Amino acid sequence: AQTVTQSQPEMSVQEAETVTLSCTYDTSENNYYLFWYKQPPSRQMILVIRQEAYKQQNATENRFSVNFQKAAKSFSLKISDSQLGDTAMYFCAFMIPTGTASKLTFGTGTRLQVTL
Amino acid sequence: KAGVTQTPRYLIKTRGQQVTLSCSPISGHRSVSWYQQTPGQGLQFLFEYFSETQRNKGNFPGRFSGRQFSNSRSEMNVSTLELGDSALYLCASSYGRVNTEAFFGQGTRLTVV
């Protein structure tokens, strides 16, 4: 069974600073996808960034980037120039695309607070 | 383009009752997945539908069921509600067979009293 571990329940960062959220996962599969989702108080899960395991290059989306270490099964999210609107729960998720079915396995989340 | 719409947003039910939640995916999306979110168990996968067929089911009792209609709208039903069923139920839609980009609705907050 695949598992996703987020070891930081809560983190705080000042506006304009950089913060890194950690995520590790466990799988014996070679082809999979990793995701970071953001869940603000509005409750809607928003996809922040996606990484395909067969791509060595780390994904980036504006101020968000990942450090994907496949051998170490690590997938951390770096948020640069943090903004107040980044305050949210962040979930790391994992998915194996079988072609006939796919489901997301989520970590327990990290609550990020961006302060002035 | 309208996003994923879940109705109702909030629901209060009594133990033993049944409830039906609705999810309208993004237009053109054929895959719908359901997740339960609780403070204790986190986010757990319930089931996934593609073109009216259930493709995958999570580890939930038979009281939890779902279906998908020809227009891709999906419903989930929980019968004989228990206090532990209180949760945020999230629906996600995606275009194809593989959910490499799933879009979530705002969820239905179910409270069982």
Short mmCIF file of C-alpha atoms in Angstrom, two decimals:
data_model
loop_
_atom_site.label_atom_id
_atom_site.label_comp_id
_atom_site.label_asym_id
_atom_site.label_seq_id
_atom_site.Cartn_x
_atom_site.Cartn_y
_atom_site.Cartn_z
CA ALA A 1 0.00 0.00 0.00
CA GLN A 2 1.13 3.51 -0.76
CA THR A 3 1.58 5.95 2.09
CA VAL A 4 2.26 9.68 2.22
CA THR A 5 3.81 11.32 5.28
CA GLN A 6 3.84 15.00 6.14
CA SER A 7 5.81 15.42 9.33
CA GLN A 8 5.11 19.11 9.93
CA PRO A 9 1.57 19.62 11.27
CA GLU A 10 1.99 23.40 11.41
CA MET A 11 4.39 25.97 10.05
CA SER A 12 4.60 29.72 10.14
CA VAL A 13 6.41 32.11 7.82
CA GLN A 14 6.61 35.85 7.51
CA GLU A 15 5.35 37.59 4.45
CA ALA A 16 7.92 37.74 1.63
CA GLU A 17 10.01 34.97 3.18
CA THR A 18 10.56 31.45 1.81
CA VAL A 19 9.19 28.31 3.40
CA THR A 20 9.61 24.60 2.60
CA LEU A 21 7.01 21.97 3.37
CA SER A 22 8.16 18.36 3.62
CA CYS A 23 6.60 15.22 2.22
CA THR A 24 7.82 11.65 1.98
CA TYR A 25 6.05 8.73 0.37
CA ASP A 26 6.40 5.02 0.09
CA THR A 27 5.74 2.94 -2.98
CA SER A 28 7.23 0.10 -4.96
CA GLU A 29 5.85 1.46 -8.22
CA ASN A 30 8.01 3.24 -10.75
CA ASN A 31 5.38 5.27 -12.56
CA TYR A 32 3.37 7.65 -10.44
CA TYR A 33 2.38 11.27 -9.95
CA LEU A 34 2.90 13.52 -6.96
CA PHE A 35 0.85 16.59 -6.14
CA TRP A 36 0.64 19.45 -3.72
CA TYR A 37 -2.86 20.71 -3.01
CA LYS A 38 -3.82 23.84 -1.09
CA GLN A 39 -6.99 23.99 0.98
CA PRO A 40 -7.82 27.52 2.18
CA PRO A 41 -10.61 28.22 4.71
CA SER A 42 -13.08 28.15 1.82
CA ARG A 43 -12.44 24.35 1.86
CA GLN A 44 -11.91 23.99 -1.87
CA MET A 45 -8.85 21.93 -2.72
CA ILE A 46 -6.71 23.71 -5.28
CA LEU A 47 -3.94 22.02 -7.23
CA VAL A 48 -0.69 23.90 -6.62
CA ILE A 49 1.83 21.79 -8.49
CA ARG A 50 2.23 18.36 -10.06
CA GLN A 51 5.29 16.17 -10.65
CA GLU A 52 5.51 13.11 -12.86
CA ALA A 53 7.89 10.55 -11.42
CA TYR A 54 9.60 9.79 -14.72
CA LYS A 55 10.58 13.44 -15.16
CA GLN A 56 13.82 14.31 -13.44
CA GLN A 57 13.32 18.04 -13.72
CA ASN A 58 11.63 19.59 -10.71
CA ALA A 59 8.26 21.19 -11.42
CA THR A 60 7.78 24.92 -10.88
CA GLU A 61 4.69 27.13 -10.96
CA ASN A 62 5.48 30.80 -10.38
CA ARG A 63 6.42 31.12 -6.69
CA PHE A 64 5.94 27.40 -6.04
CA SER A 65 8.58 24.80 -6.78
CA VAL A 66 9.31 21.27 -5.69
CA ASN A 67 12.41 19.33 -4.77
CA PHE A 68 11.72 15.83 -6.03
CA GLN A 69 14.18 13.21 -4.81
CA LYS A 70 12.96 9.92 -6.29
CA ALA A 71 15.54 7.67 -4.66
CA ALA A 72 14.84 9.18 -1.25
CA LYS A 73 11.08 9.23 -1.97
CA SER A 74 10.91 12.84 -0.96
CA PHE A 75 8.77 15.59 -2.47
CA SER A 76 9.06 18.95 -0.73
CA LEU A 77 7.29 22.16 -1.68
CA LYS A 78 9.07 25.50 -1.61
CA ILE A 79 7.02 28.68 -1.50
CA SER A 80 9.00 31.79 -2.33
CA ASP A 81 7.96 35.36 -1.51
CA SER A 82 5.17 34.11 0.75
CA GLN A 83 1.93 36.05 0.62
CA LEU A 84 -0.93 36.32 3.11
CA GLY A 85 -3.12 34.48 0.60
CA ASP A 86 -0.85 31.45 0.91
CA THR A 87 -2.28 30.80 4.38
CA ALA A 88 -3.95 27.40 4.08
CA MET A 89 -3.66 23.68 4.68
CA TYR A 90 -1.27 22.05 2.24
CA PHE A 91 -1.66 18.42 1.32
CA CYS A 92 0.85 16.24 -0.42
CA ALA A 93 -0.79 13.54 -2.55
CA PHE A 94 0.26 10.53 -4.55
CA MET A 95 -1.39 8.74 -7.45
CA ILE A 96 -0.61 5.65 -9.51
CA PRO A 97 -2.19 5.86 -12.95
CA THR A 98 -3.32 2.35 -13.82
CA GLY A 99 -5.32 3.32 -16.88
CA THR A 100 -8.46 1.82 -15.49
CA ALA A 101 -8.57 3.52 -12.14
CA SER A 102 -6.76 6.18 -10.24
CA LYS A 103 -7.13 7.57 -6.76
CA LEU A 104 -5.29 10.17 -4.76
CA THR A 105 -3.65 9.15 -1.49
CA PHE A 106 -3.19 12.17 0.73
CA GLY A 107 -0.88 13.01 3.58
CA THR A 108 -2.21 14.45 6.82
CA GLY A 109 -1.50 18.01 5.80
CA THR A 110 0.57 20.97 6.97
CA ARG A 111 -1.17 24.08 8.21
CA LEU A 112 0.75 27.11 6.93
CA GLN A 113 0.27 30.51 8.49
CA VAL A 114 1.74 33.53 6.72
CA THR A 115 2.18 36.48 9.05
CA LEU A 116 2.93 40.16 8.56
CA LYS B 1 -16.18 27.63 -17.45
CA ALA B 2 -18.08 26.58 -14.35
CA GLY B 3 -16.17 24.60 -11.75
CA VAL B 4 -17.20 21.51 -9.84
CA THR B 5 -20.49 22.12 -8.05
CA GLN B 6 -21.48 20.23 -4.94
CA THR B 7 -24.89 20.49 -3.36
CA PRO B 8 -25.91 21.07 -0.72
CA ARG B 9 -23.04 22.93 0.97
CA TYR B 10 -24.23 22.10 4.45
CA LEU B 11 -26.44 19.36 5.79
CA ILE B 12 -27.58 18.28 9.24
CA LYS B 13 -29.05 14.81 9.63
CA THR B 14 -30.10 12.59 12.50
CA ARG B 15 -28.55 9.21 13.26
CA GLY B 16 -30.25 6.44 11.33
CA GLN B 17 -31.36 8.66 8.47
CA GLN B 18 -29.98 8.50 4.97
CA VAL B 19 -28.50 11.29 2.88
CA THR B 20 -27.75 11.94 -0.78
CA LEU B 21 -25.03 14.33 -1.90
CA SER B 22 -24.70 15.63 -5.42
CA CYS B 23 -21.72 16.56 -7.58
CA SER B 24 -21.80 18.22 -10.99
CA PRO B 25 -18.39 17.97 -12.67
CA ILE B 26 -16.82 20.47 -14.99
CA SER B 27 -18.43 20.34 -18.40
CA GLY B 28 -16.77 17.67 -20.53
CA HIS B 29 -15.24 15.83 -17.58
CA ARG B 30 -16.19 12.18 -17.40
CA SER B 31 -14.43 11.08 -14.22
CA VAL B 32 -15.76 11.83 -10.74
CA SER B 33 -14.16 10.81 -7.46
CA TRP B 34 -15.41 11.22 -3.92
CA TYR B 35 -13.36 11.75 -0.77
CA GLN B 36 -14.24 11.99 2.91
CA GLN B 37 -12.32 14.46 5.05
CA THR B 38 -12.36 14.26 8.84
CA PRO B 39 -10.02 15.69 11.49
CA GLY B 40 -9.20 12.19 12.73
CA GLN B 41 -8.79 10.20 9.52
CA GLY B 42 -7.82 12.97 7.12
CA LEU B 43 -8.70 12.61 3.46
CA GLN B 44 -9.88 9.18 2.47
CA PHE B 45 -10.91 7.93 -0.95
CA LEU B 46 -14.50 6.73 -1.23
CA PHE B 47 -15.07 5.81 -4.89
CA GLU B 48 -14.42 6.78 -8.46
CA TYR B 49 -16.69 6.75 -11.48
CA PHE B 50 -15.92 7.00 -15.15
CA SER B 51 -18.64 6.99 -17.82
CA GLU B 52 -21.26 5.71 -15.37
CA THR B 53 -19.09 2.80 -14.17
CA GLN B 54 -17.56 2.52 -10.73
CA ARG B 55 -13.87 1.90 -11.32
CA ASN B 56 -12.52 1.93 -7.83
CA LYS B 57 -13.85 1.81 -4.28
CA GLY B 58 -12.22 2.73 -1.01
CA ASN B 59 -12.40 0.87 2.26
CA PHE B 60 -15.80 2.03 3.44
CA PRO B 61 -18.81 0.02 4.58
CA GLY B 62 -21.64 -0.85 2.22
CA ARG B 63 -23.71 1.99 3.68
CA PHE B 64 -21.74 4.26 1.38
CA SER B 65 -22.78 4.00 -2.24
CA GLY B 66 -22.71 6.12 -5.32
CA ARG B 67 -23.63 6.37 -8.93
CA GLN B 68 -22.93 8.42 -12.01
CA PHE B 69 -25.43 9.51 -14.59
CA SER B 70 -25.07 9.78 -18.36
CA ASN B 71 -24.38 13.52 -18.04
CA SER B 72 -21.48 12.68 -15.68
CA ARG B 73 -23.23 14.11 -12.64
CA SER B 74 -22.68 11.92 -9.62
CA GLU B 75 -24.45 11.25 -6.39
CA MET B 76 -23.30 9.53 -3.26
CA ASN B 77 -25.63 8.06 -0.70
CA VAL B 78 -25.03 7.18 2.91
CA SER B 79 -27.67 5.08 4.60
CA THR B 80 -28.24 4.50 8.32
CA LEU B 81 -26.13 7.49 9.27
CA GLU B 82 -23.77 7.24 12.23
CA LEU B 83 -22.18 10.06 14.23
CA GLY B 84 -18.83 9.12 12.72
CA ASP B 85 -20.10 9.94 9.25
CA SER B 86 -19.90 13.63 10.11
CA ALA B 87 -17.34 14.97 7.68
CA LEU B 88 -16.59 17.16 4.71
CA TYR B 89 -17.34 15.22 1.54
CA LEU B 90 -15.33 16.37 -1.45
CA CYS B 91 -15.95 15.60 -5.07
CA ALA B 92 -13.29 15.86 -7.77
CA SER B 93 -13.69 15.74 -11.51
CA SER B 94 -11.21 15.14 -14.27
CA TYR B 95 -11.36 14.81 -18.00
CA GLY B 96 -10.04 11.38 -18.82
CA ARG B 97 -9.49 7.94 -17.38
CA VAL B 98 -6.46 9.03 -15.39
CA ASN B 99 -6.88 11.84 -12.89
CA THR B 100 -3.58 13.60 -13.41
CA GLU B 101 -5.36 16.89 -12.92
CA ALA B 102 -8.34 16.64 -10.62
CA PHE B 103 -10.51 19.67 -9.88
CA PHE B 104 -12.30 19.73 -6.56
CA GLY B 105 -15.59 21.22 -5.49
CA GLN B 106 -16.07 23.12 -2.25
CA GLY B 107 -17.50 20.09 -0.54
CA THR B 108 -20.60 19.24 1.44
CA ARG B 109 -20.31 19.57 5.20
CA LEU B 110 -22.42 16.78 6.72
CA THR B 111 -23.19 16.85 10.42
CA VAL B 112 -24.90 13.86 11.99
CA VAL B 113 -26.57 14.49 15.35
#
